[in-house]
GROMACS .gro file of C-alpha atoms in nm:
model
  319
    1MET     CA    1 -19.202  -5.449 -11.571
    2THR     CA    2 -19.084  -5.124 -11.417
    3GLU     CA    3 -19.070  -4.835 -11.658
    4HIS     CA    4 -18.736  -4.657 -11.652
    5LEU     CA    5 -18.747  -4.281 -11.672
    6ALA     CA    6 -18.514  -4.118 -11.920
    7ARG     CA    7 -18.215  -3.972 -11.741
    8PRO     CA    8 -18.068  -3.640 -11.848
    9PRO     CA    9 -17.725  -3.660 -12.011
   10VAL     CA   10 -17.427  -3.571 -11.792
   11GLU     CA   11 -17.152  -3.341 -11.915
   12ILE     CA   12 -16.813  -3.292 -11.750
   13GLY     CA   13 -16.694  -2.934 -11.717
   14LEU     CA   14 -16.371  -2.789 -11.581
   15ASN     CA   15 -16.351  -2.481 -11.357
   16ALA     CA   16 -16.030  -2.304 -11.261
   17ALA     CA   17 -15.977  -2.094 -10.948
   18VAL     CA   18 -15.673  -1.907 -11.080
   19VAL     CA   19 -15.489  -1.724 -10.799
   20ALA     CA   20 -15.232  -1.445 -10.828
   21ILE     CA   21 -15.100  -1.164 -10.610
   22SER     CA   22 -15.163  -0.807 -10.722
   23GLU     CA   23 -15.048  -0.510 -10.511
   24ARG     CA   24 -15.007  -0.747 -10.214
   25ASN     CA   25 -15.366  -0.871 -10.236
   26PRO     CA   26 -15.474  -1.225 -10.329
   27CYS     CA   27 -15.679  -1.224 -10.649
   28ILE     CA   28 -15.902  -1.467 -10.834
   29LEU     CA   29 -15.937  -1.453 -11.211
   30ALA     CA   30 -16.302  -1.384 -11.294
   31ILE     CA   31 -16.497  -1.360 -11.616
   32GLY     CA   32 -16.832  -1.196 -11.666
   33GLY     CA   33 -17.020  -0.919 -11.833
   34LYS     CA   34 -17.242  -0.624 -11.748
   35GLY     CA   35 -17.535  -0.728 -11.536
   36THR     CA   36 -17.403  -1.079 -11.472
   37ARG     CA   37 -17.230  -1.228 -11.173
   38ASP     CA   38 -16.861  -1.304 -11.179
   39ALA     CA   39 -16.771  -1.659 -11.279
   40LEU     CA   40 -16.461  -1.871 -11.284
   41PRO     CA   41 -16.309  -1.966 -11.621
   42PHE     CA   42 -16.491  -2.275 -11.741
   43GLY     CA   43 -16.486  -2.516 -12.032
   44PRO     CA   44 -16.641  -2.854 -12.117
   45PHE     CA   45 -16.416  -3.157 -12.134
   46ASP     CA   46 -16.402  -3.298 -12.486
   47PRO     CA   47 -16.211  -3.630 -12.489
   48GLN     CA   48 -16.193  -3.618 -12.867
   49GLN     CA   49 -15.981  -3.302 -12.848
   50HIS     CA   50 -15.792  -3.353 -12.522
   51ARG     CA   51 -15.652  -3.667 -12.363
   52THR     CA   52 -15.659  -3.535 -12.004
   53PHE     CA   53 -15.863  -3.296 -11.792
   54GLU     CA   54 -15.553  -3.087 -11.729
   55THR     CA   55 -15.470  -3.024 -12.094
   56SER     CA   56 -15.835  -2.941 -12.160
   57LEU     CA   57 -15.844  -2.697 -11.867
   58ARG     CA   58 -15.528  -2.520 -11.981
   59ALA     CA   59 -15.666  -2.484 -12.333
   60SER     CA   60 -16.003  -2.352 -12.209
   61VAL     CA   61 -15.848  -2.093 -11.977
   62GLU     CA   62 -15.609  -1.973 -12.245
   63ALA     CA   63 -15.892  -1.945 -12.499
   64GLN     CA   64 -16.112  -1.745 -12.257
   65THR     CA   65 -15.851  -1.527 -12.091
   66ALA     CA   66 -15.530  -1.538 -12.301
   67LEU     CA   67 -15.353  -1.654 -11.983
   68LYS     CA   68 -15.118  -1.951 -11.973
   69LEU     CA   69 -15.135  -2.139 -11.646
   70GLY     CA   70 -14.837  -2.252 -11.442
   71TYR     CA   71 -14.895  -2.471 -11.137
   72ILE     CA   72 -15.235  -2.644 -11.119
   73GLU     CA   73 -15.388  -2.918 -10.905
   74GLN     CA   74 -15.729  -3.080 -10.892
   75LEU     CA   75 -15.953  -2.971 -10.604
   76TYR     CA   76 -16.282  -3.157 -10.597
   77THR     CA   77 -16.571  -3.268 -10.814
   78PHE     CA   78 -16.883  -3.053 -10.785
   79GLY     CA   79 -17.192  -3.235 -10.905
   80ASP     CA   80 -17.486  -3.147 -10.679
   81ARG     CA   81 -17.823  -3.143 -10.848
   82GLY     CA   82 -17.930  -2.786 -10.915
   83ARG     CA   83 -17.579  -2.638 -10.925
   84GLN     CA   84 -17.650  -2.491 -11.270
   85LYS     CA   85 -18.010  -2.403 -11.168
   86LEU     CA   86 -18.193  -2.535 -11.474
   87PRO     CA   87 -18.576  -2.528 -11.470
   88ASP     CA   88 -18.709  -2.860 -11.336
   89GLU     CA   89 -18.355  -3.001 -11.370
   90ALA     CA   90 -18.422  -3.042 -11.742
   91GLY     CA   91 -18.145  -3.073 -11.996
   92THR     CA   92 -17.785  -3.172 -11.944
   93HIS     CA   93 -17.658  -3.210 -11.588
   94MET     CA   94 -17.318  -3.044 -11.553
   95VAL     CA   95 -17.060  -3.204 -11.327
   96SER     CA   96 -16.762  -2.975 -11.274
   97VAL     CA   97 -16.409  -3.073 -11.179
   98GLY     CA   98 -16.258  -2.779 -10.992
   99TYR     CA   99 -15.891  -2.686 -11.009
  100LEU     CA  100 -15.659  -2.457 -10.818
  101ALA     CA  101 -15.410  -2.275 -11.040
  102LEU     CA  102 -15.132  -2.035 -10.941
  103THR     CA  103 -14.973  -1.773 -11.162
  104ARG     CA  104 -14.807  -1.430 -11.164
  105THR     CA  105 -14.944  -1.104 -11.299
  106ASP     CA  106 -14.781  -0.844 -11.523
  107ALA     CA  107 -14.904  -0.536 -11.709
  108GLU     CA  108 -14.900  -0.699 -12.053
  109ALA     CA  109 -15.094  -1.004 -11.933
  110ASN     CA  110 -15.351  -0.780 -11.760
  111GLU     CA  111 -15.415  -0.595 -12.087
  112GLN     CA  112 -15.476  -0.927 -12.262
  113LEU     CA  113 -15.712  -1.033 -11.985
  114ALA     CA  114 -15.913  -0.712 -12.020
  115GLU     CA  115 -15.944  -0.767 -12.395
  116ALA     CA  116 -16.069  -1.120 -12.325
  117GLY     CA  117 -16.333  -0.994 -12.079
  118ALA     CA  118 -16.154  -1.125 -11.770
  119ALA     CA  119 -16.014  -0.944 -11.467
  120TRP     CA  120 -15.842  -1.003 -11.134
  121ARG     CA  121 -16.072  -0.969 -10.832
  122ASP     CA  122 -15.960  -0.956 -10.470
  123TRP     CA  123 -16.076  -1.292 -10.334
  124TYR     CA  124 -16.180  -1.128 -10.006
  125THR     CA  125 -16.448  -0.946 -10.209
  126TYR     CA  126 -16.627  -1.282 -10.221
  127LEU     CA  127 -16.536  -1.401  -9.869
  128PRO     CA  128 -16.469  -1.084  -9.663
  129TRP     CA  129 -16.487  -1.261  -9.325
  130GLU     CA  130 -16.165  -1.449  -9.414
  131ASP     CA  131 -15.935  -1.143  -9.411
  132TRP     CA  132 -15.782  -1.104  -9.062
  133ARG     CA  133 -15.472  -0.908  -9.169
  134GLN     CA  134 -15.603  -0.596  -8.993
  135GLY     CA  135 -15.762  -0.790  -8.707
  136ARG     CA  136 -16.098  -0.962  -8.665
  137PRO     CA  137 -16.329  -0.848  -8.949
  138ALA     CA  138 -16.618  -0.638  -8.818
  139VAL     CA  139 -16.863  -0.819  -9.046
  140ILE     CA  140 -16.834  -1.132  -8.829
  141ASP     CA  141 -16.968  -0.978  -8.508
  142GLN     CA  142 -17.191  -0.713  -8.662
  143LEU     CA  143 -17.366  -0.923  -8.923
  144ILE     CA  144 -17.271  -1.289  -8.954
  145LEU     CA  145 -17.282  -1.424  -8.598
  146PRO     CA  146 -17.615  -1.262  -8.500
  147ALA     CA  147 -17.776  -1.403  -8.816
  148LEU     CA  148 -17.621  -1.748  -8.768
  149LYS     CA  149 -17.730  -1.766  -8.404
  150ALA     CA  150 -18.085  -1.669  -8.499
  151TRP     CA  151 -18.084  -1.942  -8.764
  152ALA     CA  152 -17.942  -2.201  -8.521
  153ALA     CA  153 -18.218  -2.126  -8.272
  154GLU     CA  154 -18.479  -2.222  -8.534
  155VAL     CA  155 -18.309  -2.534  -8.668
  156VAL     CA  156 -18.415  -2.874  -8.545
  157GLN     CA  157 -18.146  -3.116  -8.651
  158ALA     CA  158 -18.082  -3.485  -8.582
  159GLU     CA  159 -17.711  -3.469  -8.658
  160ARG     CA  160 -17.454  -3.533  -8.388
  161THR     CA  161 -17.298  -3.193  -8.438
  162THR     CA  162 -17.549  -2.919  -8.358
  163PRO     CA  163 -17.562  -2.591  -8.550
  164ARG     CA  164 -17.429  -2.405  -8.246
  165THR     CA  165 -17.126  -2.635  -8.224
  166ARG     CA  166 -17.063  -2.598  -8.597
  167ILE     CA  167 -17.069  -2.219  -8.561
  168ARG     CA  168 -16.825  -2.232  -8.268
  169LEU     CA  169 -16.587  -2.456  -8.463
  170ALA     CA  170 -16.610  -2.263  -8.788
  171PHE     CA  171 -16.578  -1.910  -8.646
  172GLY     CA  172 -16.350  -1.981  -8.350
  173LEU     CA  173 -16.585  -1.895  -8.064
  174ASP     CA  174 -16.549  -1.961  -7.691
  175ASP     CA  175 -16.258  -2.201  -7.638
  176PHE     CA  176 -16.212  -2.280  -8.009
  177PRO     CA  177 -15.937  -2.091  -8.198
  178TRP     CA  178 -15.989  -1.936  -8.541
  179ASP     CA  179 -15.874  -2.192  -8.798
  180GLU     CA  180 -15.789  -2.022  -9.129
  181GLU     CA  181 -15.831  -2.352  -9.314
  182ARG     CA  182 -16.204  -2.391  -9.233
  183VAL     CA  183 -16.297  -2.164  -9.525
  184LEU     CA  184 -16.538  -2.407  -9.691
  185GLU     CA  185 -16.712  -2.491  -9.361
  186ARG     CA  186 -16.778  -2.124  -9.298
  187TYR     CA  187 -16.918  -2.061  -9.646
  188GLU     CA  188 -17.140  -2.372  -9.632
  189LEU     CA  189 -17.278  -2.262  -9.293
  190LEU     CA  190 -17.374  -1.926  -9.443
  191TYR     CA  191 -17.531  -2.102  -9.741
  192GLU     CA  192 -17.735  -2.340  -9.524
  193ALA     CA  193 -17.850  -2.050  -9.308
  194GLY     CA  194 -17.967  -1.860  -9.616
  195LEU     CA  195 -17.703  -1.590  -9.564
  196ALA     CA  196 -17.538  -1.639  -9.902
  197GLU     CA  197 -17.712  -1.485 -10.202
  198GLU     CA  198 -17.660  -1.807 -10.396
  199ALA     CA  199 -17.900  -1.978 -10.152
  200VAL     CA  200 -18.171  -1.733 -10.258
  201THR     CA  201 -18.101  -1.806 -10.625
  202ASP     CA  202 -18.120  -2.180 -10.553
  203GLY     CA  203 -18.457  -2.140 -10.381
  204ARG     CA  204 -18.319  -2.237 -10.038
  205ALA     CA  205 -18.367  -1.896  -9.875
  206ARG     CA  206 -18.601  -1.602  -9.902
  207PRO     CA  207 -18.496  -1.274 -10.064
  208GLY     CA  208 -18.393  -0.997  -9.830
  209GLN     CA  209 -18.172  -1.211  -9.610
  210VAL     CA  210 -17.833  -1.080  -9.502
  211SER     CA  211 -17.575  -1.166  -9.766
  212PRO     CA  212 -17.214  -1.072  -9.687
  213GLY     CA  213 -16.967  -1.088  -9.972
  214VAL     CA  214 -17.023  -1.074 -10.347
  215ALA     CA  215 -17.214  -1.369 -10.494
  216MET     CA  216 -17.082  -1.561 -10.793
  217ARG     CA  217 -17.247  -1.753 -11.073
  218HIS     CA  218 -17.377  -2.105 -10.994
  219ASP     CA  219 -17.164  -2.260 -10.715
  220HIS     CA  220 -16.842  -2.086 -10.812
  221ARG     CA  221 -16.805  -1.914 -10.473
  222ARG     CA  222 -16.801  -2.259 -10.315
  223ILE     CA  223 -16.519  -2.353 -10.553
  224VAL     CA  224 -16.331  -2.036 -10.452
  225ALA     CA  225 -16.375  -2.128 -10.083
  226THR     CA  226 -16.243  -2.477 -10.155
  227ALA     CA  227 -15.941  -2.332 -10.338
  228MET     CA  228 -15.868  -2.086 -10.056
  229ALA     CA  229 -15.879  -2.362  -9.794
  230ARG     CA  230 -15.655  -2.589 -10.003
  231LEU     CA  231 -15.395  -2.319 -10.064
  232ARG     CA  232 -15.387  -2.209  -9.700
  233GLY     CA  233 -15.324  -2.566  -9.593
  234LYS     CA  234 -15.070  -2.627  -9.866
  235LEU     CA  235 -14.854  -2.331  -9.755
  236LYS     CA  236 -14.754  -2.527  -9.445
  237TYR     CA  237 -14.602  -2.830  -9.615
  238ARG     CA  238 -14.525  -2.733  -9.977
  239PRO     CA  239 -14.332  -2.431 -10.117
  240VAL     CA  240 -14.626  -2.328 -10.339
  241ILE     CA  241 -14.601  -1.967 -10.220
  242PHE     CA  242 -14.308  -1.920 -10.459
  243GLU     CA  243 -14.535  -1.989 -10.756
  244LEU     CA  244 -14.687  -1.648 -10.673
  245MET     CA  245 -14.357  -1.465 -10.622
  246ALA     CA  246 -14.127  -1.299 -10.873
  247PRO     CA  247 -13.798  -1.488 -10.925
  248GLU     CA  248 -13.629  -1.238 -10.690
  249PHE     CA  249 -13.804  -1.076 -10.395
  250THR     CA  250 -13.750  -0.910 -10.059
  251LEU     CA  251 -13.846  -1.079  -9.732
  252THR     CA  252 -14.105  -0.803  -9.683
  253GLU     CA  253 -14.268  -0.899 -10.015
  254LEU     CA  254 -14.263  -1.265  -9.917
  255GLN     CA  255 -14.424  -1.189  -9.581
  256ALA     CA  256 -14.695  -0.976  -9.746
  257THR     CA  257 -14.775  -1.260  -9.986
  258VAL     CA  258 -14.797  -1.519  -9.707
  259GLU     CA  259 -15.021  -1.282  -9.508
  260ALA     CA  260 -15.240  -1.221  -9.813
  261ILE     CA  261 -15.305  -1.592  -9.866
  262SER     CA  262 -15.335  -1.696  -9.501
  263GLY     CA  263 -15.548  -1.393  -9.416
  264ARG     CA  264 -15.354  -1.330  -9.096
  265HIS     CA  265 -15.102  -1.072  -8.975
  266LEU     CA  266 -14.755  -1.209  -8.899
  267HIS     CA  267 -14.499  -1.055  -8.664
  268LYS     CA  268 -14.203  -0.940  -8.875
  269GLN     CA  269 -13.922  -1.086  -8.664
  270ASN     CA  270 -14.106  -1.412  -8.598
  271PHE     CA  271 -14.169  -1.448  -8.972
  272ARG     CA  272 -13.804  -1.393  -9.055
  273ARG     CA  273 -13.698  -1.652  -8.799
  274LEU     CA  274 -13.951  -1.891  -8.951
  275VAL     CA  275 -13.812  -1.834  -9.301
  276GLU     CA  276 -13.454  -1.879  -9.183
  277GLY     CA  277 -13.542  -2.198  -8.997
  278ALA     CA  278 -13.727  -2.340  -9.298
  279GLU     CA  279 -13.425  -2.275  -9.524
  280LEU     CA  280 -13.656  -2.204  -9.817
  281VAL     CA  281 -13.478  -1.895  -9.948
  282GLU     CA  282 -13.124  -1.785 -10.021
  283PRO     CA  283 -12.979  -1.436 -10.083
  284THR     CA  284 -12.906  -1.336 -10.440
  285GLY     CA  285 -12.632  -1.093 -10.340
  286SER     CA  286 -12.832  -0.804 -10.487
  287SER     CA  287 -13.059  -0.544 -10.331
  288THR     CA  288 -13.337  -0.309 -10.436
  289SER     CA  289 -13.426   0.051 -10.349
  290ALA     CA  290 -13.779   0.019 -10.489
  291THR     CA  291 -13.924   0.028 -10.137
  292GLY     CA  292 -13.818   0.392 -10.101
  293GLY     CA  293 -13.614   0.339  -9.784
  294ARG     CA  294 -13.287   0.163  -9.719
  295PRO     CA  295 -13.187  -0.087  -9.991
  296ALA     CA  296 -13.348  -0.424  -9.917
  297ALA     CA  297 -13.173  -0.752  -9.981
  298LEU     CA  298 -13.315  -0.970 -10.257
  299PHE     CA  299 -13.376  -1.342 -10.213
  300ARG     CA  300 -13.482  -1.635 -10.430
  301PHE     CA  301 -13.639  -1.974 -10.367
  302ARG     CA  302 -13.373  -2.230 -10.267
  303ARG     CA  303 -13.476  -2.519 -10.488
  304ARG     CA  304 -13.236  -2.764 -10.324
  305ILE     CA  305 -13.480  -2.782 -10.033
  306LEU     CA  306 -13.699  -3.010 -10.248
  307GLU     CA  307 -13.423  -3.273 -10.236
  308GLU     CA  308 -13.342  -3.222  -9.867
  309ARG     CA  309 -13.682  -3.228  -9.697
  310PRO     CA  310 -14.004  -3.423  -9.764
  311ALA     CA  311 -14.245  -3.143  -9.663
  312PRO     CA  312 -14.086  -2.798  -9.699
  313GLY     CA  313 -14.329  -2.520  -9.620
  314LEU     CA  314 -14.398  -2.217  -9.399
  315LYS     CA  315 -14.589  -2.344  -9.100
  316VAL     CA  316 -14.768  -2.020  -9.014
  317GLY     CA  317 -15.058  -2.042  -8.771
  318MET     CA  318 -14.991  -2.400  -8.669
  319ARG     CA  319 -15.215  -2.511  -8.383
   0.00000   0.00000   0.00000
């Protein structure tokens, strides 16, 4: 009779990549303390207290950060062995269900966050190669590509897609265009090549390797990359961008928010034609002088579009 080894218990946790716009930059809500890496808000799922994952997630985030979530959607289940990095994989194995959440910031909420030990962090702090608003990031050519090419030259791989082809696809080399939605592919390439600090922590790379971007606790940077990719794709067929906007806004503010999330610069007149063609906004009849120049017209989300069109969105960067 075969002896069965005792299996460690499995616990379900919930992680939230909470996104907001602050001073025209896309931010992720992070928790942490002195001497520790940033982490996403997290809480275990207790079915005795909460009927659904979503209600449990909302309660956990509010308890940790004093922030009430608006729009949320489930991303992916992260359950790889070693994701919590326990010695010899002993103890409870944590499987995490990741969520994308969108909200707005204000001064009062930020004070509550600070009291709760949470703060907004620019998400390009974690993934700096994704920010193309000022052109191609220097870190790609100066640091990332040389290291990836050196890694690819050493890798012997039986997969159909070679490391060199994966690099070309992920980073838009040769005849491949840059695809802003391949965020997770780019991060996972860096991880496999030992260029992410988390790979050193996980024992998959040696210390001293190049490590662009700020590392996060466990696999939380992978969750952030997944959230960024999902949101960038979602912009093109759902009006989720307005979950990040004030009820009334200028077209310049809307463009800056779309650029912040997509990580790309958009031509002003082309963007305005795109917005007009999409029929996603309508004028309020009011204007603002807060920009310091000529009064700018204020707009709001035209909610009737949800009844008129099956996939209303801003198709920026369509290939």
